Tab-separated table of C-alpha atoms in Angstrom:
chain	number	residue	atom	x	y	z
A	47	MET	CA	-56.472	52.463	-125.041
A	48	ARG	CA	-55.878	55.476	-121.818
A	49	ILE	CA	-58.759	54.126	-119.951
A	50	LEU	CA	-57.565	50.717	-120.315
A	51	ARG	CA	-54.116	51.842	-119.546
A	52	MET	CA	-55.857	53.151	-116.028
A	53	ILE	CA	-57.677	50.282	-115.691
A	54	LEU	CA	-55.352	47.731	-116.060
A	55	PRO	CA	-53.248	48.260	-113.539
A	56	LEU	CA	-56.320	48.951	-110.887
A	57	ILE	CA	-57.585	45.829	-111.904
A	58	PHE	CA	-54.061	44.028	-111.192
A	59	VAL	CA	-53.863	45.575	-107.492
A	60	ALA	CA	-57.509	44.303	-106.810
A	61	LEU	CA	-56.701	40.951	-107.489
A	62	PHE	CA	-53.102	41.183	-105.726
A	63	VAL	CA	-55.123	42.363	-102.846
A	64	THR	CA	-57.350	39.800	-102.635
A	65	SER	CA	-55.626	37.001	-103.224
A	66	CYS	CA	-53.174	38.295	-100.408
A	67	GLY	CA	-55.837	38.631	-97.833
A	68	ALA	CA	-57.375	34.798	-98.342
A	69	ARG	CA	-54.116	33.476	-98.245
A	70	ALA	CA	-53.801	35.477	-94.961
A	71	GLU	CA	-57.081	34.290	-93.704
A	72	GLY	CA	-56.427	30.199	-94.741
A	73	ASN	CA	-52.901	31.075	-92.467
A	74	ALA	CA	-55.053	32.144	-89.496
A	75	GLU	CA	-57.383	29.289	-90.253
A	76	GLU	CA	-54.583	26.961	-90.411
A	77	SER	CA	-52.524	28.586	-87.553
A	78	LYS	CA	-55.829	28.324	-85.485
A	79	ASP	CA	-56.104	24.248	-86.311
A	80	LYS	CA	-52.640	23.732	-85.400
A	81	LYS	CA	-53.022	25.390	-82.036
A	82	THR	CA	-55.995	23.354	-81.299
A	83	ASN	CA	-54.339	20.120	-82.468
A	84	GLU	CA	-51.335	20.911	-80.182
A	85	SER	CA	-53.147	21.189	-77.432
A	86	GLU	CA	-54.728	18.068	-77.479
A	87	LYS	CA	-51.594	16.124	-78.160
A	88	ARG	CA	-50.752	17.894	-74.919
A	89	ALA	CA	-51.441	15.589	-72.279
A	90	VAL	CA	-49.275	17.156	-69.626
A	91	ILE	CA	-52.271	18.540	-67.092
A	92	THR	CA	-51.714	21.813	-65.235
A	93	LEU	CA	-54.205	21.743	-62.104
A	94	SER	CA	-55.068	24.531	-60.228
A	95	THR	CA	-56.263	23.963	-56.547
A	96	ASP	CA	-59.556	23.459	-56.520
A	97	GLU	CA	-58.927	21.276	-59.528
A	98	PHE	CA	-56.649	19.309	-57.808
A	99	VAL	CA	-59.110	18.398	-54.485
A	100	LYS	CA	-61.537	16.906	-57.278
A	101	LYS	CA	-59.189	15.003	-58.978
A	102	VAL	CA	-55.930	14.624	-57.045
A	103	ALA	CA	-56.702	14.116	-53.317
A	104	ASP	CA	-58.836	16.182	-51.169
A	105	PHE	CA	-56.511	17.833	-48.676
A	106	ARG	CA	-58.648	20.778	-47.784
A	107	SER	CA	-61.255	18.263	-46.004
A	108	ASN	CA	-58.707	15.161	-45.216
A	109	ALA	CA	-55.346	16.170	-44.480
A	110	GLN	CA	-54.429	13.183	-42.181
A	111	GLU	CA	-55.162	10.588	-44.685
A	112	TRP	CA	-53.994	10.399	-48.008
A	113	LYS	CA	-56.544	9.254	-50.652
A	114	TYR	CA	-55.988	9.192	-54.236
A	115	LEU	CA	-59.153	10.079	-56.064
A	116	GLY	CA	-57.700	9.272	-59.647
A	117	ASP	CA	-59.188	6.777	-61.507
A	118	LYS	CA	-55.303	5.840	-63.455
A	119	PRO	CA	-51.578	6.146	-61.783
A	120	ALA	CA	-50.724	9.952	-61.817
A	121	ILE	CA	-47.149	11.895	-61.695
A	122	LEU	CA	-47.717	15.116	-60.013
A	123	ASP	CA	-44.828	17.810	-60.919
A	124	PHE	CA	-44.326	20.813	-58.583
A	125	TYR	CA	-42.651	23.539	-60.616
A	126	ALA	CA	-41.868	27.267	-61.353
A	127	ASP	CA	-41.453	29.575	-64.034
A	128	TRP	CA	-38.270	30.286	-63.127
A	129	CYS	CA	-36.679	27.044	-62.584
A	130	ILE	CA	-34.141	26.417	-64.837
A	131	TYR	CA	-34.251	22.213	-63.705
A	132	CYS	CA	-38.249	22.609	-64.238
A	133	LYS	CA	-37.627	24.109	-67.547
A	134	LYS	CA	-35.735	20.921	-68.555
A	135	LEU	CA	-37.978	17.815	-67.168
A	136	THR	CA	-40.961	19.669	-68.863
A	137	PRO	CA	-40.442	18.619	-72.788
A	138	ILE	CA	-39.446	14.781	-70.671
A	139	LEU	CA	-43.087	14.925	-69.159
A	140	GLU	CA	-44.574	16.424	-72.561
A	141	GLU	CA	-43.083	13.109	-73.987
A	142	LEU	CA	-44.177	10.538	-71.499
A	143	ALA	CA	-47.391	11.840	-71.323
A	144	LYS	CA	-47.819	11.043	-75.135
A	145	GLU	CA	-45.927	7.898	-74.672
A	146	TYR	CA	-47.973	6.902	-71.957
A	147	ASP	CA	-51.668	8.085	-72.819
A	148	GLY	CA	-54.292	6.785	-71.208
A	149	LYS	CA	-52.364	4.466	-68.909
A	150	ILE	CA	-51.099	7.488	-66.586
A	151	TYR	CA	-52.052	11.161	-66.213
A	152	ILE	CA	-49.309	13.645	-65.376
A	153	TYR	CA	-50.164	17.036	-63.778
A	154	LYS	CA	-48.266	20.003	-63.539
A	155	ILE	CA	-48.462	22.584	-60.015
A	156	ASP	CA	-47.123	25.808	-60.055
A	157	THR	CA	-45.737	26.402	-56.664
A	158	GLU	CA	-45.974	30.062	-57.033
A	159	LYS	CA	-49.387	29.745	-58.166
A	160	GLU	CA	-50.976	26.981	-56.210
A	161	ARG	CA	-49.059	27.847	-52.722
A	162	GLU	CA	-51.091	26.247	-50.773
A	163	ILE	CA	-50.653	22.573	-52.682
A	164	ALA	CA	-46.907	23.367	-52.066
A	165	ALA	CA	-47.732	23.815	-48.184
A	166	ALA	CA	-49.961	20.810	-48.402
A	167	PHE	CA	-47.346	18.605	-49.271
A	168	GLY	CA	-44.073	20.596	-47.825
A	169	ILE	CA	-42.607	21.310	-51.229
A	170	ARG	CA	-39.433	23.093	-50.573
A	171	ALA	CA	-37.225	21.820	-53.255
A	172	LEU	CA	-38.258	22.204	-56.971
A	173	PRO	CA	-38.891	19.883	-59.412
A	174	THR	CA	-40.175	17.450	-56.847
A	175	LEU	CA	-41.899	15.271	-58.500
A	176	LEU	CA	-44.613	12.682	-56.851
A	177	PHE	CA	-45.463	9.326	-58.175
A	178	ILE	CA	-48.805	8.496	-57.096
A	179	PRO	CA	-49.575	4.550	-57.607
A	180	MET	CA	-52.928	3.298	-57.287
A	181	ASN	CA	-52.849	0.979	-54.846
A	182	GLU	CA	-49.586	2.234	-52.460
A	183	ASP	CA	-48.493	5.085	-50.820
A	184	PRO	CA	-47.069	8.021	-53.282
A	185	GLN	CA	-43.133	8.127	-53.831
A	186	ILE	CA	-41.457	11.511	-53.711
A	187	ALA	CA	-38.207	12.569	-56.083
A	188	GLN	CA	-36.726	15.548	-56.420
A	189	GLY	CA	-34.655	17.323	-58.826
A	190	ALA	CA	-34.288	16.721	-62.765
A	191	VAL	CA	-35.230	13.019	-62.892
A	192	PRO	CA	-33.799	11.820	-66.203
A	193	LYS	CA	-36.443	10.209	-68.970
A	194	ASP	CA	-34.793	6.697	-68.651
A	195	GLU	CA	-35.281	6.748	-64.672
A	196	LEU	CA	-38.491	8.152	-65.304
A	197	LYS	CA	-39.331	5.320	-67.424
A	198	LYS	CA	-38.074	2.771	-65.362
A	199	ILE	CA	-40.154	4.358	-62.193
A	200	ILE	CA	-43.313	4.059	-64.458
A	201	ASP	CA	-43.104	0.711	-65.051
A	202	SER	CA	-41.902	-0.627	-61.847
A	203	LEU	CA	-44.331	1.852	-59.298
A	204	LEU	CA	-47.062	2.784	-61.439
A	205	LEU	CA	-48.184	0.480	-64.029
A	206	LYS	CA	-46.943	-3.166	-62.204
């Protein structure tokens, strides 16, 4: 009887510890899956200078002529982490990227990290959006453009 009184609490503790450990392990796996799914859903693409040169325009070798390298129209968002209006624009662009998934690219360029691109395009105000249609010259907009205006621009300029 005395042994049973000593062993029974140990069994309960062991069961409690193993069940909590399994739950934490399962939560970690679920959390990892959620993060993977969220990153897959996020369709806004952050570009480095090297990626920009390969996917958008090779301004290093041909600075005089604009030649878009992409296979779909695009929006370039020149931003900085400290910019309040850039932060307001980010969720709007993410929504539009999901809404127009497969039809356009939405790229983000951090002007603090990718100074070479910002200098090449003469970016002075943030946020600056560059709209790149397939067969026309790019158009520029500065400031936080409302979502309904962005949709009009996408539909009339990029997807016409």
